[in-house]
XYZ file of C-alpha atoms in Angstrom:
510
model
C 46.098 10.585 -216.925
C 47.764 7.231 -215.662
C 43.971 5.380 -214.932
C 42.909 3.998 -218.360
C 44.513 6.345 -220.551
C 43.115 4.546 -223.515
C 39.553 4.811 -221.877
C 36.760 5.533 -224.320
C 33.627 7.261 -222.395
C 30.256 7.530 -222.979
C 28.584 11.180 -221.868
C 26.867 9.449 -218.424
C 30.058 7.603 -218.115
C 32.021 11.367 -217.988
C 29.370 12.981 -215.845
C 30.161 9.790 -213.633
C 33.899 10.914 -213.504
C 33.067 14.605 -213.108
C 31.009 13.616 -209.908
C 34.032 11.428 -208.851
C 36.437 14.366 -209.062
C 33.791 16.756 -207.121
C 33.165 14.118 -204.445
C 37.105 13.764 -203.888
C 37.293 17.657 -203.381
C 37.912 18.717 -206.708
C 35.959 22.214 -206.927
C 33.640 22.054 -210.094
C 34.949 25.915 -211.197
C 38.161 24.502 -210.840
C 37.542 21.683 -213.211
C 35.795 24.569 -215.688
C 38.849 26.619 -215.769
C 40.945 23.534 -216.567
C 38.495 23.031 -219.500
C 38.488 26.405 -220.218
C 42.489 27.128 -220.361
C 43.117 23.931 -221.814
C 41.008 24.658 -224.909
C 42.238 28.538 -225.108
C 45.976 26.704 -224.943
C 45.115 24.417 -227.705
C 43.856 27.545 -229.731
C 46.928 29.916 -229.263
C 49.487 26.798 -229.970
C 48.189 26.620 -232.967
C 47.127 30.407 -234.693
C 48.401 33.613 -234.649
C 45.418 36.284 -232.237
C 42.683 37.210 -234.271
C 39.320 38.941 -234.596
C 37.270 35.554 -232.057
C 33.988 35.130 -231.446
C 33.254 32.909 -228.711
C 29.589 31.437 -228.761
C 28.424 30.435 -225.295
C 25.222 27.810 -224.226
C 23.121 28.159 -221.241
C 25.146 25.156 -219.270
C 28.578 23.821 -218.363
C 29.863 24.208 -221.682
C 28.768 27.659 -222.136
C 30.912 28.456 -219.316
C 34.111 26.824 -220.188
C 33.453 29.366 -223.352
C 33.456 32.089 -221.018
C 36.841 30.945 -219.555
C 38.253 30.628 -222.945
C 37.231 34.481 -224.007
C 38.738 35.406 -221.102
C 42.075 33.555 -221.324
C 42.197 34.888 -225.304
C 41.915 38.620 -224.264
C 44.526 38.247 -221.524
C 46.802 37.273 -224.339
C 45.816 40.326 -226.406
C 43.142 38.568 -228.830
C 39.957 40.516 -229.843
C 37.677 38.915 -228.143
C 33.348 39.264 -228.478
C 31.142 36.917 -226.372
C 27.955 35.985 -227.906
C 25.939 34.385 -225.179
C 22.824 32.206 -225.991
C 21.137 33.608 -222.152
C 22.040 37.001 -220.402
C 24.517 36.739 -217.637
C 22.653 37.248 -215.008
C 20.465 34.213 -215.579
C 23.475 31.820 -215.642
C 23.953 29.381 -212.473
C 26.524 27.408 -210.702
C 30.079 27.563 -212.249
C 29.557 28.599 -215.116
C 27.855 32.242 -213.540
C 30.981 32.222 -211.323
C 33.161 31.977 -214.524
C 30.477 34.375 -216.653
C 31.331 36.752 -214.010
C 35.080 37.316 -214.625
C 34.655 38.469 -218.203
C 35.200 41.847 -218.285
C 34.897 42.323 -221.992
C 32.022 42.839 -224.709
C 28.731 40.430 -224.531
C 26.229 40.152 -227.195
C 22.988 38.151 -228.223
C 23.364 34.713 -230.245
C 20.993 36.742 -232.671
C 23.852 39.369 -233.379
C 26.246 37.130 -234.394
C 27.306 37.208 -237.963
C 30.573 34.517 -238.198
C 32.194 36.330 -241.264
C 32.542 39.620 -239.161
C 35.219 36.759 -237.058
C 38.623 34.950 -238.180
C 37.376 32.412 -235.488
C 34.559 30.904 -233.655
C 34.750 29.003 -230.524
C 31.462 26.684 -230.650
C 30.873 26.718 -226.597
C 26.953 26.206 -227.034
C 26.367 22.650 -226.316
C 28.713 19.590 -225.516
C 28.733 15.816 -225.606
C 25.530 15.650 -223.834
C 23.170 17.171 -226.284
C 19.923 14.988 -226.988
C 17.755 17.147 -228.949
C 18.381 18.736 -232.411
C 19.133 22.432 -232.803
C 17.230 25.015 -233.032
C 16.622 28.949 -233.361
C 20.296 30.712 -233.317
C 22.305 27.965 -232.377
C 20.737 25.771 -235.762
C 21.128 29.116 -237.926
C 25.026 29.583 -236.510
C 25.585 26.101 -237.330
C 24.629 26.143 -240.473
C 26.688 29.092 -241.171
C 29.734 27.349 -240.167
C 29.552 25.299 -243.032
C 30.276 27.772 -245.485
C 32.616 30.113 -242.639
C 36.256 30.442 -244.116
C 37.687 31.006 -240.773
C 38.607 28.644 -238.479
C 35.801 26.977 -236.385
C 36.564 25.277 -232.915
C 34.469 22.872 -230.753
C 34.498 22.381 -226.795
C 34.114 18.992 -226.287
C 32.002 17.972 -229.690
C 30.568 20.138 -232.288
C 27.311 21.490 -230.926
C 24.759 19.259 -233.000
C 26.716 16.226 -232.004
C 25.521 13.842 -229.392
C 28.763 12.532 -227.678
C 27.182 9.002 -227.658
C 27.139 9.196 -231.749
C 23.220 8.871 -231.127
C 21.027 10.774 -234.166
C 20.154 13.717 -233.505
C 18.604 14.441 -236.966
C 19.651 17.868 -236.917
C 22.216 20.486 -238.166
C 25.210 20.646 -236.498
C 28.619 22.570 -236.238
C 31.674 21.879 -238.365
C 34.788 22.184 -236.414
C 38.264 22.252 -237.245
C 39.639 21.614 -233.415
C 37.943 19.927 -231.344
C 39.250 20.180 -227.823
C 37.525 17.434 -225.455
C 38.526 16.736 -221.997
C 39.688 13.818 -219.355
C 39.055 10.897 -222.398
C 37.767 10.523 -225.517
C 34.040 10.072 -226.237
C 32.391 7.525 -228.674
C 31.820 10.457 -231.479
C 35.381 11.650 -231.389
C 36.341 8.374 -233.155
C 32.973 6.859 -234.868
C 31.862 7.639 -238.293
C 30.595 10.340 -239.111
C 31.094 12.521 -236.065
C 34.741 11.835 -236.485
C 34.636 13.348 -239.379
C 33.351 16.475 -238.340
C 35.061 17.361 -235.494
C 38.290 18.461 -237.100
C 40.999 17.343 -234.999
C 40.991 16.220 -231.779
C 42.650 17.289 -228.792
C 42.583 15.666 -225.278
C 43.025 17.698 -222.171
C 43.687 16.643 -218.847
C 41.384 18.679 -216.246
C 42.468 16.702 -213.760
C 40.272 14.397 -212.256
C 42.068 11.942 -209.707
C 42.528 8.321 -210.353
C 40.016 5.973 -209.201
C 37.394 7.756 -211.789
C 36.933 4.543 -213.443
C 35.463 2.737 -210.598
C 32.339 4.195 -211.142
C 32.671 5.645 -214.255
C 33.178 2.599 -216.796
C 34.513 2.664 -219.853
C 32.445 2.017 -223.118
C 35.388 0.420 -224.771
C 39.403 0.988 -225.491
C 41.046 3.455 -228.099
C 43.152 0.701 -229.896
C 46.480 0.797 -228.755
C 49.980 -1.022 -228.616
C 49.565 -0.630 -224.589
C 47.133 -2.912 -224.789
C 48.204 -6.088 -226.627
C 51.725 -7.698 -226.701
C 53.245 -7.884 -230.778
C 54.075 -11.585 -231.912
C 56.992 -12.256 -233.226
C 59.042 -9.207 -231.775
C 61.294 -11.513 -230.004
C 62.055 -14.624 -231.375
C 63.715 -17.264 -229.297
C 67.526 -18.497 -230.870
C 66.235 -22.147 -230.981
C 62.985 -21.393 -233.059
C 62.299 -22.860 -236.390
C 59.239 -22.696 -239.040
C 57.366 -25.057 -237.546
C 57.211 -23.717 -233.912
C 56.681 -20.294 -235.106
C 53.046 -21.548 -236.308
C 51.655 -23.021 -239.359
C 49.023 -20.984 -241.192
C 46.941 -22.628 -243.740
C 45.006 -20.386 -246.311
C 42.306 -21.849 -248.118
C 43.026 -20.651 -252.085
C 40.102 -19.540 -254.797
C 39.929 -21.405 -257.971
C 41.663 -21.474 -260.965
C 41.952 -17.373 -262.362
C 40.960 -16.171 -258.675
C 43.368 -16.969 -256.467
C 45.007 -13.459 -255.746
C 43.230 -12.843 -252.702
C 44.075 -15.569 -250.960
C 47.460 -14.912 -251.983
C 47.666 -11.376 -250.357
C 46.652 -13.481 -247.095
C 49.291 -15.496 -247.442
C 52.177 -13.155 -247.936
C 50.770 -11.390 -245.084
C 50.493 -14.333 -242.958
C 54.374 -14.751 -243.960
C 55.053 -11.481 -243.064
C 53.444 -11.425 -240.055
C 55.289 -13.994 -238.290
C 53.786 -16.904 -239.098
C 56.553 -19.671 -239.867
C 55.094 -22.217 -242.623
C 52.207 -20.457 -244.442
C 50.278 -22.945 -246.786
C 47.939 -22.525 -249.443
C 45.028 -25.060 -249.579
C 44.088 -25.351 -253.298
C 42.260 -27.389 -255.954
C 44.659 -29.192 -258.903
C 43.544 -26.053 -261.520
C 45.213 -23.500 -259.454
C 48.743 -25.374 -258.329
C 50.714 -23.425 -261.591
C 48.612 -19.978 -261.102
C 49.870 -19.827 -257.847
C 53.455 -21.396 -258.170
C 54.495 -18.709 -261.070
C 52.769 -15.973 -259.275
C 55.446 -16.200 -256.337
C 58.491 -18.177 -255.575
C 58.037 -18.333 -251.806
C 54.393 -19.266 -251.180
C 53.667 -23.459 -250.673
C 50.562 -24.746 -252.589
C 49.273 -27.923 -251.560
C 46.091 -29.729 -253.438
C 43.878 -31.493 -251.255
C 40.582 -33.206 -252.002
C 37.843 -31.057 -252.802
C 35.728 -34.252 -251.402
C 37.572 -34.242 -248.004
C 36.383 -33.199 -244.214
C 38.491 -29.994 -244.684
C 38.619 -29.732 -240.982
C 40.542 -33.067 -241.513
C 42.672 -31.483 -243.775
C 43.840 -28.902 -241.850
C 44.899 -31.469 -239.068
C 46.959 -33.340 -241.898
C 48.329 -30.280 -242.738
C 49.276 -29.319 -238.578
C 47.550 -26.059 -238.910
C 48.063 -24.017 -235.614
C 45.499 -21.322 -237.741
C 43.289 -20.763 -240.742
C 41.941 -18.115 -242.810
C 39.327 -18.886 -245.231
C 37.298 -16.598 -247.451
C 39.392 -14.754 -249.170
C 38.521 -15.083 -253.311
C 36.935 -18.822 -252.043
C 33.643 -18.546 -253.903
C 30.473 -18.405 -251.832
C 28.809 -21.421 -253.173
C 27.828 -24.491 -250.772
C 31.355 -26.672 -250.758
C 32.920 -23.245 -249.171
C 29.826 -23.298 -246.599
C 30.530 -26.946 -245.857
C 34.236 -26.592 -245.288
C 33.988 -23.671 -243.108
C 31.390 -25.228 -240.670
C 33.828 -28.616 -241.087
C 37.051 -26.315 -240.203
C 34.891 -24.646 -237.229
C 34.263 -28.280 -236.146
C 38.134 -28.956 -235.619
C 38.506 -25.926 -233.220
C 41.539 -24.486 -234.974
C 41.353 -20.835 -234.906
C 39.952 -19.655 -237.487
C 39.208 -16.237 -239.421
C 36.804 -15.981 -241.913
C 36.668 -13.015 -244.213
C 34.761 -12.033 -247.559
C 33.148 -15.290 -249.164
C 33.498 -17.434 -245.792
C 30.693 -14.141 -244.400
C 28.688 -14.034 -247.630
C 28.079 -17.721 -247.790
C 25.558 -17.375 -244.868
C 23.764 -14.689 -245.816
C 20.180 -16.469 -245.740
C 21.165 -18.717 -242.671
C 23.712 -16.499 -240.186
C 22.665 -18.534 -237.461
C 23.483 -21.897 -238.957
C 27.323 -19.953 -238.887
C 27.295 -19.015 -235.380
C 26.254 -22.142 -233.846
C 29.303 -23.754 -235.308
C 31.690 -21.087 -234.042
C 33.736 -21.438 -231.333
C 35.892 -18.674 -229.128
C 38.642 -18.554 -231.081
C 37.447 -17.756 -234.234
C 37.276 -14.260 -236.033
C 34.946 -12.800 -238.204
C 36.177 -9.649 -240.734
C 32.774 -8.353 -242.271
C 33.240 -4.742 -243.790
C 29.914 -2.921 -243.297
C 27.716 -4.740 -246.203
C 29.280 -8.377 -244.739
C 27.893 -7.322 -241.350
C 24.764 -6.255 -242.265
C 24.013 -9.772 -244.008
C 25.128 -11.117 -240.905
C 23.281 -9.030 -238.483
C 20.150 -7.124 -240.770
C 18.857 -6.255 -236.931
C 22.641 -4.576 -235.846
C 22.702 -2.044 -238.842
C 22.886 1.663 -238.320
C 19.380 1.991 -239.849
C 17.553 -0.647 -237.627
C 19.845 -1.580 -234.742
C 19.903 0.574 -231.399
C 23.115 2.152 -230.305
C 26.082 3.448 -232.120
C 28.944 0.815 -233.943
C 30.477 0.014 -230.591
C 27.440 -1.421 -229.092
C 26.579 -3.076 -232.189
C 29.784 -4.905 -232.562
C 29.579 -5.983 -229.484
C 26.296 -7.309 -229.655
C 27.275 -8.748 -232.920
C 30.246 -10.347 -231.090
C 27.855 -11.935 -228.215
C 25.569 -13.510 -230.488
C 28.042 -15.125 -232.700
C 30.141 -16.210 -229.518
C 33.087 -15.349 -231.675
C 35.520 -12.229 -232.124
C 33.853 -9.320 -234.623
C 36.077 -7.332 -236.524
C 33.347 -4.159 -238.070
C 36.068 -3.113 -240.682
C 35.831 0.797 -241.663
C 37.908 4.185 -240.443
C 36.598 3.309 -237.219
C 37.662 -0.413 -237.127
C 35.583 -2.032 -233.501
C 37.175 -5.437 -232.327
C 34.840 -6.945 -230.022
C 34.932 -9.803 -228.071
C 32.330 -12.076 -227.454
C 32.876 -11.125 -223.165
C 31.728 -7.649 -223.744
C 35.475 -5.822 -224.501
C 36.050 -3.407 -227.471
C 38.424 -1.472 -229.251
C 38.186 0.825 -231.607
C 41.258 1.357 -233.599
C 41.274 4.613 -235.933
C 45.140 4.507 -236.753
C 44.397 3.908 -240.093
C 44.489 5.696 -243.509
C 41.686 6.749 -246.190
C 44.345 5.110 -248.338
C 43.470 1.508 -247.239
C 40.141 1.986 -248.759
C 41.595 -0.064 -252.115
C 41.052 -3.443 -253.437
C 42.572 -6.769 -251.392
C 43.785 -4.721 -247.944
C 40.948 -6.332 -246.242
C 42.836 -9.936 -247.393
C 45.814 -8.587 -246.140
C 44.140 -7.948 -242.439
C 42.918 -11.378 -242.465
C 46.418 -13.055 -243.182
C 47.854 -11.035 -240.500
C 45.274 -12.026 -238.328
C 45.632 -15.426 -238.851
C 49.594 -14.923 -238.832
C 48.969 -14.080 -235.323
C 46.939 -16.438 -234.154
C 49.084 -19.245 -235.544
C 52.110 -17.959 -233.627
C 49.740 -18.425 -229.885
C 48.546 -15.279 -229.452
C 44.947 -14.863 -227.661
C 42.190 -14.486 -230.290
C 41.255 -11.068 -229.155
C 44.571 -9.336 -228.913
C 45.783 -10.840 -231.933
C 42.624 -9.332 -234.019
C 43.540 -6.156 -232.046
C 47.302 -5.744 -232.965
C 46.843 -7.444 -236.433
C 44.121 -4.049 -237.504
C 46.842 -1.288 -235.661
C 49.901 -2.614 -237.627
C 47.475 -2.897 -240.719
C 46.617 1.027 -240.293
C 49.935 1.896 -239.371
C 51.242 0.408 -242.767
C 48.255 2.104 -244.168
C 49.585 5.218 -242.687
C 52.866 5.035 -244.562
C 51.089 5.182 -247.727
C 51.345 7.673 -250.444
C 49.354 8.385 -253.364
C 49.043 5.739 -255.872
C 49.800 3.151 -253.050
C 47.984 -0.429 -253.550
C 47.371 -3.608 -251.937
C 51.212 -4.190 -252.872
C 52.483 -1.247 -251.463
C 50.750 -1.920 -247.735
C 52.465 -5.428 -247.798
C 55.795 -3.682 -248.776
C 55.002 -1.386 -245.718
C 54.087 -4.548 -243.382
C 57.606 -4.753 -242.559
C 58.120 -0.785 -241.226
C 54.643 -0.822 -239.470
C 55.716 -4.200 -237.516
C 59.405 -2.694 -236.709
C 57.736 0.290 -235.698
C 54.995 -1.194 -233.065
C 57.823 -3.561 -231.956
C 60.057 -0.724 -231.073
C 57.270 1.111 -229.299
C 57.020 -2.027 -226.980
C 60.408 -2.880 -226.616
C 61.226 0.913 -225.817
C 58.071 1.341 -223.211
C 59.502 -2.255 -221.587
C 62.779 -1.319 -221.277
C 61.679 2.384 -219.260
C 59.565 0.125 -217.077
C 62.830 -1.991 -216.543
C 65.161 0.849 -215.610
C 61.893 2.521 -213.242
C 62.325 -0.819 -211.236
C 65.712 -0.794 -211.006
C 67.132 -0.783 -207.586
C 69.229 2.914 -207.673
């Protein structure tokens, strides 16, 4: 799967690369028995045979079930077929596969999924557009309370590929074994949720699919964006790894701007200073021995500022108070073109004028909002009244604002104002705790401040953020990710220096 591996595809955008494959010679049954053999694989890998009942729809997906019965009973599993249509009434490839099953078929209607140990879902896949009904809505509701183990080909029947509502019931599915690249509702709340795991299968398609069959957006991914700081050059010193400035909160609320700072240290960045008023000078000297407070004047151009203080980046926001001083200093800072992320207060603060924000952005600025931020920013984007599923509406978030969006969430989207996204679910439940989101924005800005491209810094900053988020265990805290900073940045580093040095020795002259 060497063409876009990371590829994210709508369900047109698949049936695109299906017709790709057929038109380059690929037989269509042949790309159904990949389907089919790849899911039964997935399923025997994994449990012991057992009593299966394999529930099969009208179309394609009904007859990659069929292959997957018959691929289970070679290998000695008790095997029932319940089909949704007799056999005979079946067309195209999937009566050509219907036809090889030599073993028991029954009605939908006779199906009763505690008489099995497991169900393969084969009713419906990602291209669904219409809620459930009869049998298949009665089965699926059943599988909510089944205590066997429930597997999907391609999505859960009940769940549109796209993520679009279907307003229905819909199958629960411990496995879910999907083929050539991922689909939007594999990764987006909340079909991610209920597809169990997620397998990826290779039917193969040739390379050259994506020429007509374009991807919707990226799976987050190291491949994709270069790490700052891996390799630092022997001459370097603080100042020309980049200087971060952090704007601090007030006196008694300055702690989340310093969790943006010590992640902005960790991250790279090689003088990290916090901006703050007179008040909070001692609060944030005793707190920590190696963050720099400076005081500037609260009646100052803070855009001006920030060039006295040679800031290659900025993150304000974080704890800042959303009151009008922070609303003037972030449209003075957007003035001075520094990049820029704002997070938490620096979002809130233009709640009742969001377009007074985004005609001062410029492109290298990033915006943070978790899912109440965005919606203040974008009331027409929200899940409720905006058209599309959270990849389109970051990205339309991301063109209007002319600035990089950051939709926090366990399905982070990065999009840039061009059109790109990434969605980036190497995460952890675990992040979902008080001052992470600070943490992301120092790292952010770390990034930035060291040179690297607004997009791809936002994009590695939120995989070594889940990555750290990965490593923790229960009772870990906002302290415990930035202890973890460290491992997840080693980690992503080694991935990159490992993958360049195979690419090295591949070129090698033998």
């Amino acid at each position: 799967m060497s063409d876009q591996p990371h590829a994210i595809l709508t369900v047109s955008a698949m049936s695109a690369a299906d017709s790709f494959a057929i038109e380059q010679g690929v037989d269509g049954r042949r790309l159904m028995q990949s389907a089919g053999t790849g899911v039964a694989r997935a399923i025997m890998s994994r449990w012991a045979p057992r009593s299966a009942a394999v529930l099969c729809g009208p179309g394609n997906n009904g007859g990659d079930g069929w292959v997957v019965g018959e691929q289970l009973r070679q290998a000695g599993w008790a095997v029932t077929i319940y089909s949704a249509v007799d056999r005979q009434n079946l067309t195209g490839d999937a009566a050509t596969c219907a036809q090889e099953w030599t073993g028991d078929i029954h009605a939908l209607s006779d199906c009763r999924l505690k008489d099995h140990a497991l169900i393969v879902d084969a009713l419906f896949g990602a291209g669904l557009n219409r809620p459930l009904e009869g049998e298949p809505a009665r089965l699926s509701s059943e599988s909510q309370s089944f205590d066997g183990v429930c597997v999907a080909v391609d999505v859960p029947s009940g769940l549109s590929g796209d993520l679009a509502p279907l307003d229905g019931p819909c199958f629960r599915a411990d496995l879910s074994v999907t083929f050539h690249r991922l689909k939007p509702a594999h990764l987006l709340s909340p079909g991610r949720q209920g597809c169990g795991e997620v397998v990826l299968c290779d039917i193969g398609i040739p390379d050259g699919w994506s020429e007509t069959a374009h991807p919707c957006a990226m799976l987050n991914h190291p491949d994709l964006w270069e790490l700052p700081g891996a390799d630092v050059e022997t001459d370097a010193h603080k100042h020309s790894r980049g200087r971060l400035c952090v704007l601090a909160g007030g006196y008694g609320a300055t702690g989340a701007s310093r969790l943006a700072a010590r992640a902005g240290q960790i991250g790279g960045a090689g003088f990290v200073t916090l901006l703050s008023g007179q008040g909070a000078l001692n609060e944030i000297a005793s707190a920590s021995d190696s963050l720099v407070a400076r005081a500037y004047d609260h009646d100052a151009d803070f855009g001006e500022v920030l060039a006295d203080h040679r800031a290659s980046a900025a993150v304000l926001g974080p704890g800042a108070g959303p009151d009008e001083r922070l609303k003037q200093r972030v449209l003075s800072a957007c003035r001075s073109q520094i990049p820029l992320v704002l997070d938490a207060d620096a979002l809130s603060v233009f709640r009742d004028e969001p377009d007074r924000l985004f005609e001062a952005l410029h492109d290298t600025c990033v915006l943070t909002p978790h899912g109440g931020e965005f919606e203040r920013l974008f009331p027409d984007l929200t899940e409720k009244t905006g058209d599309g599923n959270k990849i389109e509406r970051t990205r339309l978030a991301a063109r209007r604002c002319g600035a990089v969006v950051v939709f926090k969430g366990a399905d982070t989207v990065i999009a840039a104002p061009g059109g790109d996204v990434r969605v980036n679910v190497h995460a952890s439940p675990r992040l979902a705790t008080a001052g992470t989101g600070d943490v992301l924005a120092g790292l952010i800005g770390a990034f930035l401040a060291q040179g690297q491209g607004v997009y791809d810094a936002a994009s590695a900053a939120v995989y070594c953020h889940g990555d750290a988020g990965r490593r923790l265990g229960m009772g870990g805290s906002v302290e415990t990710v930035l202890s973890c900073l460290p491992q997840a940045l080693a980690h992503v580093g080694g991935l990159q220096g490992r993958k360049a040095a195979l690419q090295r020795l591949m070129r090698a002259p033998v």
